[in-house]
mmCIF file of C-alpha atoms and ligand atoms in Angstrom:
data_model
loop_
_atom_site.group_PDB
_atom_site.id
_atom_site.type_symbol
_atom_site.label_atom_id
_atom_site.label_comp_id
_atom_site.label_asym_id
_atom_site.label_seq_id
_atom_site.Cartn_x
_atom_site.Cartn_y
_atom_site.Cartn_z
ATOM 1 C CA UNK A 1 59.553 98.869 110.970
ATOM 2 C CA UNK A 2 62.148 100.040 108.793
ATOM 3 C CA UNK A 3 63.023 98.002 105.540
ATOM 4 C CA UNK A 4 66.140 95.764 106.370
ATOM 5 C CA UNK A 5 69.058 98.390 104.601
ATOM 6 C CA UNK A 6 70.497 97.118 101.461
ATOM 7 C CA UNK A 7 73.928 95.858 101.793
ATOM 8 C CA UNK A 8 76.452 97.642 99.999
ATOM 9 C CA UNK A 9 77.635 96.328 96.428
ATOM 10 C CA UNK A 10 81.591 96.470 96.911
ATOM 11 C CA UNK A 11 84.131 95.472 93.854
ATOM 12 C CA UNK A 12 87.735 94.651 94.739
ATOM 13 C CA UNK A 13 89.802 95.448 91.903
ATOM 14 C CA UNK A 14 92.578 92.629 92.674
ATOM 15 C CA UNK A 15 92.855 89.520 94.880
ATOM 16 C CA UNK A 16 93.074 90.498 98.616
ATOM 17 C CA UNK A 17 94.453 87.694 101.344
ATOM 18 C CA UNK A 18 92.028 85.363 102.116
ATOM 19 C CA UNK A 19 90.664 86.633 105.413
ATOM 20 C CA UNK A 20 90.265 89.917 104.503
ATOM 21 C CA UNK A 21 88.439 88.495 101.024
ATOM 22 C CA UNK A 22 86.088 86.517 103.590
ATOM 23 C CA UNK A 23 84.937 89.046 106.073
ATOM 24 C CA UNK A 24 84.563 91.091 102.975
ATOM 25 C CA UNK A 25 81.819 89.026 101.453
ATOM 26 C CA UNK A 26 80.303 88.680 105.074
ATOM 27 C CA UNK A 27 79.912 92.005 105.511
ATOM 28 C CA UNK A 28 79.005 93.342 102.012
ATOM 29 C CA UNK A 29 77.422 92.111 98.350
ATOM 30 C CA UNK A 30 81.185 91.844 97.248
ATOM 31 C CA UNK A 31 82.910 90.857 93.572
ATOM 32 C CA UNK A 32 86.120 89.742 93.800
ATOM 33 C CA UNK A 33 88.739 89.505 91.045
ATOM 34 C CA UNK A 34 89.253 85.942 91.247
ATOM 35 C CA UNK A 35 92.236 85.570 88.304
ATOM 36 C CA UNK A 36 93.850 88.833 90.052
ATOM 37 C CA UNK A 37 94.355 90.537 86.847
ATOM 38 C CA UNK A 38 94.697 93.640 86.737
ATOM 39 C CA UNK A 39 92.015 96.008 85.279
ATOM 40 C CA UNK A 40 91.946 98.001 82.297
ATOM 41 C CA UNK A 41 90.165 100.873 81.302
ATOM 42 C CA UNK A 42 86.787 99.012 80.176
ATOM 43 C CA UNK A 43 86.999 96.933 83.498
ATOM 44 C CA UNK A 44 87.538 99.797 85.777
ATOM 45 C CA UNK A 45 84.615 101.928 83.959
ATOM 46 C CA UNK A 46 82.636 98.800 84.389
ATOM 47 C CA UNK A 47 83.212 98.968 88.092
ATOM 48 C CA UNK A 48 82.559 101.882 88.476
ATOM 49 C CA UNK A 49 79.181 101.599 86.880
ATOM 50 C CA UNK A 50 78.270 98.857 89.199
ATOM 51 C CA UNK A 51 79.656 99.696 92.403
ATOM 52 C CA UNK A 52 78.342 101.065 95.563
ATOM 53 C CA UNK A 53 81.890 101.249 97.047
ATOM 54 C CA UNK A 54 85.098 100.308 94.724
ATOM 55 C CA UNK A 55 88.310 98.754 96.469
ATOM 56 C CA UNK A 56 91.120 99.710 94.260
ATOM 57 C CA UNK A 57 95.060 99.370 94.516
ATOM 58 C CA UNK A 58 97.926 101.517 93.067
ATOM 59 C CA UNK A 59 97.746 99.407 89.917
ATOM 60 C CA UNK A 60 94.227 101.009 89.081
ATOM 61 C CA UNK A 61 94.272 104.458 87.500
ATOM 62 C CA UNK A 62 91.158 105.594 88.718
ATOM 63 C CA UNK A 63 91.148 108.763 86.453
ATOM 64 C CA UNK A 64 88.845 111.610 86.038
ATOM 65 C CA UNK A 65 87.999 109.864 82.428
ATOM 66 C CA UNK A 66 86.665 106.737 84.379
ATOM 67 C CA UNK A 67 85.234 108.325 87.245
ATOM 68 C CA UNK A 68 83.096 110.518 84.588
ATOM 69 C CA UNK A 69 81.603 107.059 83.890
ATOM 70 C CA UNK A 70 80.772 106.702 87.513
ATOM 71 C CA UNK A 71 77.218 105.531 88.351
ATOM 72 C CA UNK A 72 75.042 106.898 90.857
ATOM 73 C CA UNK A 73 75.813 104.683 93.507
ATOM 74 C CA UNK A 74 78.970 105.267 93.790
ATOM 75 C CA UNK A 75 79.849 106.868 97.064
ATOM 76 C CA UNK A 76 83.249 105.797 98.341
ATOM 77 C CA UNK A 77 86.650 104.675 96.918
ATOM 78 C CA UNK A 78 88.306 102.784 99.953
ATOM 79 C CA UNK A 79 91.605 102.638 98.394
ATOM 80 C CA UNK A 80 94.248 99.397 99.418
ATOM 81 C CA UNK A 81 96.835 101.793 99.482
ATOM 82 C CA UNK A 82 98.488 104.588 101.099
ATOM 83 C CA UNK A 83 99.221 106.354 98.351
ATOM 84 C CA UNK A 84 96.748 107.685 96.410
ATOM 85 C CA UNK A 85 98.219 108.910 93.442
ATOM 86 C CA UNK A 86 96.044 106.294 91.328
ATOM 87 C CA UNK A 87 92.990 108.308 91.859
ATOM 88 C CA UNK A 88 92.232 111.545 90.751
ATOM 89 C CA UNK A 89 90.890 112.403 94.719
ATOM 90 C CA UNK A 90 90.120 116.044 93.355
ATOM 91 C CA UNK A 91 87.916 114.539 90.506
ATOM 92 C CA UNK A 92 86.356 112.286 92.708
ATOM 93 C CA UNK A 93 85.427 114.782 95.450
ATOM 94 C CA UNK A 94 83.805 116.870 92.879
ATOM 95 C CA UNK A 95 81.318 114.394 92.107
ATOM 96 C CA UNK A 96 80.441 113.961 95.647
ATOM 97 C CA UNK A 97 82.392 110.729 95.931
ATOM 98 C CA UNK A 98 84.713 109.759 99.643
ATOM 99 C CA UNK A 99 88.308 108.566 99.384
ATOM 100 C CA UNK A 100 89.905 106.999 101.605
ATOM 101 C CA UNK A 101 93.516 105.105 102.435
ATOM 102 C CA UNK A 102 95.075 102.957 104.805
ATOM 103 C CA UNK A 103 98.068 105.058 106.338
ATOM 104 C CA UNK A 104 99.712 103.570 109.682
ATOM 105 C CA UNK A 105 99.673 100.188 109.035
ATOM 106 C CA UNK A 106 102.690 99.933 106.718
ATOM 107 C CA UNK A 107 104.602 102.439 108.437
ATOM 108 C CA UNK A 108 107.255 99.961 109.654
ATOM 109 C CA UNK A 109 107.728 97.366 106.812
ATOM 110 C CA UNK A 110 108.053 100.097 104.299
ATOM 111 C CA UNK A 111 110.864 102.111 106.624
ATOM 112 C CA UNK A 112 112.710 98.388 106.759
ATOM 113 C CA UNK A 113 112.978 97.692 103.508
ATOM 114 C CA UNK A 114 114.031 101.222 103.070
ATOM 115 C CA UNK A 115 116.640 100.223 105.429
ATOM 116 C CA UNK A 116 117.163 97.045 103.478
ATOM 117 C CA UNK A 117 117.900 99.395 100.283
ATOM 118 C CA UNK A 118 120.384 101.594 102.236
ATOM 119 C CA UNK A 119 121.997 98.365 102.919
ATOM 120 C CA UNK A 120 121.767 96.320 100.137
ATOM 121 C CA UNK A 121 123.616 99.365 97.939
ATOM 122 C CA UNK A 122 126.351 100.257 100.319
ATOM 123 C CA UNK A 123 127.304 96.875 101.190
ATOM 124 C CA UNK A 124 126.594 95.444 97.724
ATOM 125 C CA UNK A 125 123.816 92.752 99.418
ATOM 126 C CA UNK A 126 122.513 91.842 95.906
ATOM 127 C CA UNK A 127 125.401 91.357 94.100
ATOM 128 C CA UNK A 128 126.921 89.107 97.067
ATOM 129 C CA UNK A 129 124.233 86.813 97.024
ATOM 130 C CA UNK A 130 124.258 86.160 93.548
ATOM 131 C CA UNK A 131 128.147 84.762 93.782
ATOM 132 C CA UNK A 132 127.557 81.939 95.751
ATOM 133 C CA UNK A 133 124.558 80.085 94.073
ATOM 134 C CA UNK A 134 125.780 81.173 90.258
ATOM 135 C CA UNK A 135 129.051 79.160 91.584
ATOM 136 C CA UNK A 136 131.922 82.157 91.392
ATOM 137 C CA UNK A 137 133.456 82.203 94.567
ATOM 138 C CA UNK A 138 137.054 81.973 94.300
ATOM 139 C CA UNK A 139 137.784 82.531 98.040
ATOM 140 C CA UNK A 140 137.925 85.605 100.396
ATOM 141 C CA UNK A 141 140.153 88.373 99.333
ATOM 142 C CA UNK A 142 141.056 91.379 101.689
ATOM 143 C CA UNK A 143 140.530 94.026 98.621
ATOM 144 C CA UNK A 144 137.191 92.176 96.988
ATOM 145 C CA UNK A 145 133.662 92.716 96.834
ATOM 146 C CA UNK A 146 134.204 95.935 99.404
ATOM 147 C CA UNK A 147 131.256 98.425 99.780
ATOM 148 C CA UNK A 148 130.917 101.681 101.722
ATOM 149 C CA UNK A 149 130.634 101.704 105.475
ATOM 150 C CA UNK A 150 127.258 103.071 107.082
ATOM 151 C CA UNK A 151 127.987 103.991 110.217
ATOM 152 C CA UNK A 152 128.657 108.413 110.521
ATOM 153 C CA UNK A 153 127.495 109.189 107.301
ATOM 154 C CA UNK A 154 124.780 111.255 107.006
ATOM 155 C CA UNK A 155 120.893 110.125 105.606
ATOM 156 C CA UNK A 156 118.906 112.747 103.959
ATOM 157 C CA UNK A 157 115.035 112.023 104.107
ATOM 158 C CA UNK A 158 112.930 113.816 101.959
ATOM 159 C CA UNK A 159 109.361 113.506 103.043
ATOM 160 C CA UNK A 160 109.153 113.394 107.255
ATOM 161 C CA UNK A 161 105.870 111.628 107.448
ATOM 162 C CA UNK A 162 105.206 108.325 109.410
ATOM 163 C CA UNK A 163 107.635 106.367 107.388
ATOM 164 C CA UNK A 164 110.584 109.172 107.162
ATOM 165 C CA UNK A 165 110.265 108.993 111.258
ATOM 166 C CA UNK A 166 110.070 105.241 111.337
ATOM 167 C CA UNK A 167 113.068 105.350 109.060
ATOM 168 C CA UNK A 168 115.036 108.132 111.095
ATOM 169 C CA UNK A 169 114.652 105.542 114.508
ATOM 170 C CA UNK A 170 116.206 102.950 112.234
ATOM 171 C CA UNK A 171 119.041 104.884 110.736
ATOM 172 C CA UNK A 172 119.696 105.958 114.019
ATOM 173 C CA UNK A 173 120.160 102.423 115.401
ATOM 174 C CA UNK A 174 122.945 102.204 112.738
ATOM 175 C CA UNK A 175 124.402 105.074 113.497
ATOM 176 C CA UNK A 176 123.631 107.690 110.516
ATOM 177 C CA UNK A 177 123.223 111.309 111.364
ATOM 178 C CA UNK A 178 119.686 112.274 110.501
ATOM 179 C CA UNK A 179 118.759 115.170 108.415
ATOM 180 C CA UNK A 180 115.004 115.918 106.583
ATOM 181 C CA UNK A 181 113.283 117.929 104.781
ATOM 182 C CA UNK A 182 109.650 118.268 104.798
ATOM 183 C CA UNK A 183 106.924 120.633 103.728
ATOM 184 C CA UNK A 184 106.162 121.566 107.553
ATOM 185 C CA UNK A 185 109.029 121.515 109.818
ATOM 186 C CA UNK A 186 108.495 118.484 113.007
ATOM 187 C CA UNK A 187 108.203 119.940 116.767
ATOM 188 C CA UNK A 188 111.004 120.274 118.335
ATOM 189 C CA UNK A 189 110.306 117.629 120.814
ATOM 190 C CA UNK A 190 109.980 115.458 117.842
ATOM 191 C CA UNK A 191 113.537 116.822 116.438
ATOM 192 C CA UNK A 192 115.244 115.763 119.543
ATOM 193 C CA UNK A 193 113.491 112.541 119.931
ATOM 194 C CA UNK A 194 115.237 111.729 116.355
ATOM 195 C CA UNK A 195 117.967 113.442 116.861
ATOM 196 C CA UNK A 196 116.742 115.216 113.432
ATOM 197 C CA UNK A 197 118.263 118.667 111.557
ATOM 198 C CA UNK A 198 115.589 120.536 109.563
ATOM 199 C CA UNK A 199 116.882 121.683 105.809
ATOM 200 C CA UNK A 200 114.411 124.017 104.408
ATOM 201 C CA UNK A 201 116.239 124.150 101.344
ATOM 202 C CA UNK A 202 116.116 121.241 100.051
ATOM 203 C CA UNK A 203 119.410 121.822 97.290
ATOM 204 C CA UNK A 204 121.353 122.601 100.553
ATOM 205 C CA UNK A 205 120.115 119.593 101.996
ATOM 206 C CA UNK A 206 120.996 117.181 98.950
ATOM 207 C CA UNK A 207 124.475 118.865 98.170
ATOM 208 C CA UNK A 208 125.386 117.544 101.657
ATOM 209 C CA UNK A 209 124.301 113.984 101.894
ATOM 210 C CA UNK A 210 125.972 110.614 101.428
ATOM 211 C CA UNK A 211 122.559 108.748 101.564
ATOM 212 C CA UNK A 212 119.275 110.361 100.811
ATOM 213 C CA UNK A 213 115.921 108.752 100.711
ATOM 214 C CA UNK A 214 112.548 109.920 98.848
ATOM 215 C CA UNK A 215 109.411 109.136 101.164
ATOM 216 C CA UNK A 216 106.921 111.814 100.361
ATOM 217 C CA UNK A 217 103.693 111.463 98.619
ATOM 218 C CA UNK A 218 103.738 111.622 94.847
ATOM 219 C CA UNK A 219 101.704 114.806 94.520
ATOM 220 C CA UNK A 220 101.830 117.429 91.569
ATOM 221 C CA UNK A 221 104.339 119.153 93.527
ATOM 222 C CA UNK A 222 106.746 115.850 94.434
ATOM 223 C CA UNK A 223 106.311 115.619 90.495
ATOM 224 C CA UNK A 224 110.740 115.207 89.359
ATOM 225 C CA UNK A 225 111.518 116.497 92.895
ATOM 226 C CA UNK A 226 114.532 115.353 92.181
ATOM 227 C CA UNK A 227 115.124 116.515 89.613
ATOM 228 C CA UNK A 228 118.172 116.295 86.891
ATOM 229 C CA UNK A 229 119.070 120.028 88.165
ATOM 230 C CA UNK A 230 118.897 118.491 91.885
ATOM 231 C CA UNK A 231 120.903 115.451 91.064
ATOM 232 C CA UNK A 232 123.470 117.115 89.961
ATOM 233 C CA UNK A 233 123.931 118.786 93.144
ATOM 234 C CA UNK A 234 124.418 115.618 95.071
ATOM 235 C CA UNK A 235 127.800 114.188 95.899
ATOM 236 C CA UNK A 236 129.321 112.216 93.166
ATOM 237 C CA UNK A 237 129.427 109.008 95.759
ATOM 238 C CA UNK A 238 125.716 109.806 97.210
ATOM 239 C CA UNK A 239 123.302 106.799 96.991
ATOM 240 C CA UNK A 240 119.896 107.864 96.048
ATOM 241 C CA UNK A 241 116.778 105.391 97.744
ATOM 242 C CA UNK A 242 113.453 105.284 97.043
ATOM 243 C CA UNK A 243 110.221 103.409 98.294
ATOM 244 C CA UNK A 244 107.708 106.342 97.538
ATOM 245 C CA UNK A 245 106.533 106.484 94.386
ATOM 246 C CA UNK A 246 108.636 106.391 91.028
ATOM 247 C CA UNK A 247 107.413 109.874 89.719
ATOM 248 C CA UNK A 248 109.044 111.567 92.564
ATOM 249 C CA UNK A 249 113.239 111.221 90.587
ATOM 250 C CA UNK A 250 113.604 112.149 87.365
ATOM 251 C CA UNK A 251 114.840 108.165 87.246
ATOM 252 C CA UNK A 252 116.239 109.106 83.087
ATOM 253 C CA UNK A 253 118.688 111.755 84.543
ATOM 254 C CA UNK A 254 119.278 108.980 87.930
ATOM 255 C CA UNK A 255 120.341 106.675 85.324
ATOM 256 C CA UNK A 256 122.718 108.596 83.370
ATOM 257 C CA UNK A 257 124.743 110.272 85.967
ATOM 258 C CA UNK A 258 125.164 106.405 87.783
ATOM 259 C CA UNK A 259 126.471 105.723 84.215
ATOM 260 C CA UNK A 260 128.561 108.676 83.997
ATOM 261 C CA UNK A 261 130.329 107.876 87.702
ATOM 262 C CA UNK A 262 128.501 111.413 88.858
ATOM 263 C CA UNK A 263 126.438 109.475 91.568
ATOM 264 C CA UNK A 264 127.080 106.116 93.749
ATOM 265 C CA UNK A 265 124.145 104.029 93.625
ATOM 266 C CA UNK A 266 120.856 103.768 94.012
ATOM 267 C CA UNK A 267 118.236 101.402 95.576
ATOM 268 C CA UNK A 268 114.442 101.596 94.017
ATOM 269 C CA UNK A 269 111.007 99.826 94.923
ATOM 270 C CA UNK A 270 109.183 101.791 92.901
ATOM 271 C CA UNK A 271 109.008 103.128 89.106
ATOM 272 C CA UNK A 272 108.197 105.921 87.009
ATOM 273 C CA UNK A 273 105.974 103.346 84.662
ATOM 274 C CA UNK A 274 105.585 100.077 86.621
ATOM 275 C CA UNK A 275 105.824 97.573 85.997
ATOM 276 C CA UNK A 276 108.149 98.231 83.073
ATOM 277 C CA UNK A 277 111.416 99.558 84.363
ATOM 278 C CA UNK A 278 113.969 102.071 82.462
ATOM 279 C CA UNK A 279 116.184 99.457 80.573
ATOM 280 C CA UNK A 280 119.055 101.873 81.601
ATOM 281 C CA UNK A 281 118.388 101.087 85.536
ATOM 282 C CA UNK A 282 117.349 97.486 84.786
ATOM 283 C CA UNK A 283 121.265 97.237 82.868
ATOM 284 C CA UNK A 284 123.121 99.294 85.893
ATOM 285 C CA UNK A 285 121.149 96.100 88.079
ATOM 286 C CA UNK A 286 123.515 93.955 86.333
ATOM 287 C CA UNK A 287 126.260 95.885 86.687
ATOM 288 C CA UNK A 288 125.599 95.987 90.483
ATOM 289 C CA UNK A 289 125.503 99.835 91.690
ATOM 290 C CA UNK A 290 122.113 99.831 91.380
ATOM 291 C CA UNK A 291 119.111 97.807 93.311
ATOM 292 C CA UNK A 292 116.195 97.140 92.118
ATOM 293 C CA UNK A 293 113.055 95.779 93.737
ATOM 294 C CA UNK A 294 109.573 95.234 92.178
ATOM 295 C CA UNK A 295 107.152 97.669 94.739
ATOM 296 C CA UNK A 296 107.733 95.235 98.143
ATOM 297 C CA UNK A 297 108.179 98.228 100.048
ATOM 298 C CA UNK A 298 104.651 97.036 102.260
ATOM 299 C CA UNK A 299 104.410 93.520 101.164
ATOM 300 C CA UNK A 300 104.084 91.399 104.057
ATOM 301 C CA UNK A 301 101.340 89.046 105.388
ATOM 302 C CA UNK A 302 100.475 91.306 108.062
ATOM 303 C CA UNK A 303 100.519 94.571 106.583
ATOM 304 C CA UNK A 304 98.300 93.660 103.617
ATOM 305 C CA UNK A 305 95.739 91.831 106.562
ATOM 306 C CA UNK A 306 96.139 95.354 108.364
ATOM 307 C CA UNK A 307 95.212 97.272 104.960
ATOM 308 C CA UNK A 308 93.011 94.833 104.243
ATOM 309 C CA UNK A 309 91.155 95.496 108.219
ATOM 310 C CA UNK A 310 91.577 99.189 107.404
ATOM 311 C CA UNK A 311 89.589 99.338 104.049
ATOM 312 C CA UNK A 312 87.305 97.141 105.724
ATOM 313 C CA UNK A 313 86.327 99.259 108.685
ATOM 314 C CA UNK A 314 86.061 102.608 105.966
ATOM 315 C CA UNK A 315 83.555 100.777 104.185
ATOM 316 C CA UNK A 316 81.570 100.078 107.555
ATOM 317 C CA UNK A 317 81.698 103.139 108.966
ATOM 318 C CA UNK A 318 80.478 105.336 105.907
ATOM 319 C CA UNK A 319 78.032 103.058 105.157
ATOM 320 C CA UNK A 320 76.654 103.206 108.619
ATOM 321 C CA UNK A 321 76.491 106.909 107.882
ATOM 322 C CA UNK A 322 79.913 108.050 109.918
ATOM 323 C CA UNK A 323 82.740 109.676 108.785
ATOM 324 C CA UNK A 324 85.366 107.586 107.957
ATOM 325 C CA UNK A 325 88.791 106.871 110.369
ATOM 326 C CA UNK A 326 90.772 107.336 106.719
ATOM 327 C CA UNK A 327 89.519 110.313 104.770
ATOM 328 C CA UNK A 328 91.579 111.791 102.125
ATOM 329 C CA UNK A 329 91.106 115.332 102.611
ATOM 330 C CA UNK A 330 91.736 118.006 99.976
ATOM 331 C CA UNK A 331 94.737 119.773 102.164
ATOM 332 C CA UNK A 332 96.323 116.398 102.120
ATOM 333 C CA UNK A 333 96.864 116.472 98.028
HETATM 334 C C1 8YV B 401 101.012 99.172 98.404
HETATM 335 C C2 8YV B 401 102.069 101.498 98.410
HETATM 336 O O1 8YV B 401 101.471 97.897 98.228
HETATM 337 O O2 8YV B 401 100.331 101.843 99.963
HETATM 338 C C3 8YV B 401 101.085 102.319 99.144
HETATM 339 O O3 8YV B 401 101.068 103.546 98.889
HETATM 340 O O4 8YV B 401 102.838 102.000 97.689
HETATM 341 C C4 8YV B 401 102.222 100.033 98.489
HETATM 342 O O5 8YV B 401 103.052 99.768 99.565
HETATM 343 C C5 8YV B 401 100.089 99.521 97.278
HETATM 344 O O6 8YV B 401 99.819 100.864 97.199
HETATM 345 C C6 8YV B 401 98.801 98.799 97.379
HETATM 346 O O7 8YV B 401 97.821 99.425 96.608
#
């Protein structure tokens, strides 16, 4: 008879919902981060001494410098995350470690509150709902508190993944014109189905939007996409949106030309250094003609039980010796 196989020794680097925490410690030898803070350098090296399989989220920088401290048994990072900019994957690969994400399952919540942003800049969402409970309503006033209409402008999407599409069928719905750029180009089929026009420049692209939205990984090469040279080529009304990652805008050069009157707005979820923000954007906040939203892009109940179920079924199926649904792959970086 074979020996009964050792059950994996997972650590979860932050607090996870409840279920997913549970089935967790049914399944595997599991340490949790009870107090949910988040771990340092000494912590995460620690983990990575320990661990069989460590569960970390985008607010772990899983470097090469801590992987170097990696023990033996370390054979998979199943990352809470779709993004996996927080691990050095290349690093990790090298030493014979799998990585793995949870793409699909935020798809939608991320494209609506990418929606939201669109929204809550043009129509000045944010800075309506602060009049009412601070008390400074005077009364309705045909010339007061007007934003920019949606409806026939044109959205620029940079990055046509699962969320640029899932954000295209929304925009749609609200009558933008649709207009992407992406590393590959989409089918056609795809195209028509969203109604989509390809830009493989992507200066041509940005010169000609009203709206444009970053969701594309945050790879070496999305380093500053937009950069200051590329924001200056947008239209001086163009609202800038982003729930990728913070790295991808040069958010320094965002912030001055909002300042300056060279751009309209922008909405952001995400930061070059969260969670500290540029004072600059946190200031144009209160000034209105910018939105700014601590990294809620995913955060829902479901999605984080779905990311949660994803991580979940990586662990099991490496450790029963398959490859996992959720492999970040090399070509993928
Ligand atoms: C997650 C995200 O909340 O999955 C991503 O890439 O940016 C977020 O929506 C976060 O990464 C969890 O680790």
């Amino acid at each position: 008879m074979n020996p009964p196989r050792k059950r994996p020794n997972v650590v979860v680097t932050r607090r996870l919902p409840p279920a997913v925490e549970t089935r967790m410690r049914e399944l595997f030898d599991t340490r949790l981060n009870h107090d949910d803070k988040p771990m340092g350098p000494t912590e995460l090296a620690e983990a990575v001494r320990e661990a069989d399989v460590l569960v970390p989220t985008v607010t772990d920088e899983v470097d090469a410098s801590i992987l170097a401290q990696a023990g033996p048994n370390l054979r998979l990072i199943a990352n809470f995350g779709n993004g996996v900019d927080n691990i050095d994957v290349q690093a990790a690969l090298a030493r014979g470690i799998t990585v793995t994400n949870t793409p699909g399952v935020l798809t939608e919540d991320t494209a609506d509150m990418t929606m939201a942003l669109i929204l809550a800049v043009a129509r000045r969402l944010a800075e309506g709902a602060r009049i009412v409970p601070e008390d400074e309503w005077a009364g309705w006033s045909p010339t007061w508190m007007l934003g920019r209409r949606i409806t026939g402008k044109r959205l620029g999407i940079v990055g046509m993944g699962r969320i640029g599409q899932a954000l295209a069928r929304r925009a749609r719905a609200f009558g933008l014109s649709i207009h992407y750029h992406n590393r590959r180009r989409l089918s056609s089929r795809t195209e028509e189905e969203l109604e989509a026009t390809y830009w493989d420049s992507l200066d041509q692209m940005l010169a000609r939007m009203d709206i444009v939205s970053v969701n594309c990984p945050h790879t070496p090469a999305t380093y500053h996409l937009l950069s200051a040279r590329r924001l200056k080529l947008l239209r001086p009304d163009a609202v800038v949106v982003n729930t990728a990652r913070g790295e991808i805008i040069d958010e320094t050069a965002l912030a001055r030309m909002i300042e300056a009157g060279e751009l309209g707005g922008a909405g952001l979820d995400v930061f070059e250094h969260e969670p500290s923000v540029n004072p600059r954007l946190v200031k144009l906040a209160r000034s209105g003609r910018v939105v700014l939203l601590p990294h809620m892009g995913s955060a829902t109940e479901e999605g984080r039980v779905d990311m949660g179920e994803k991580v979940i079924v990586n662990i099991k199926t490496f450790m029963d010796g398959h490859r996992p649904p959720d492999r970040v792959l090399p070509s993928m970086l």
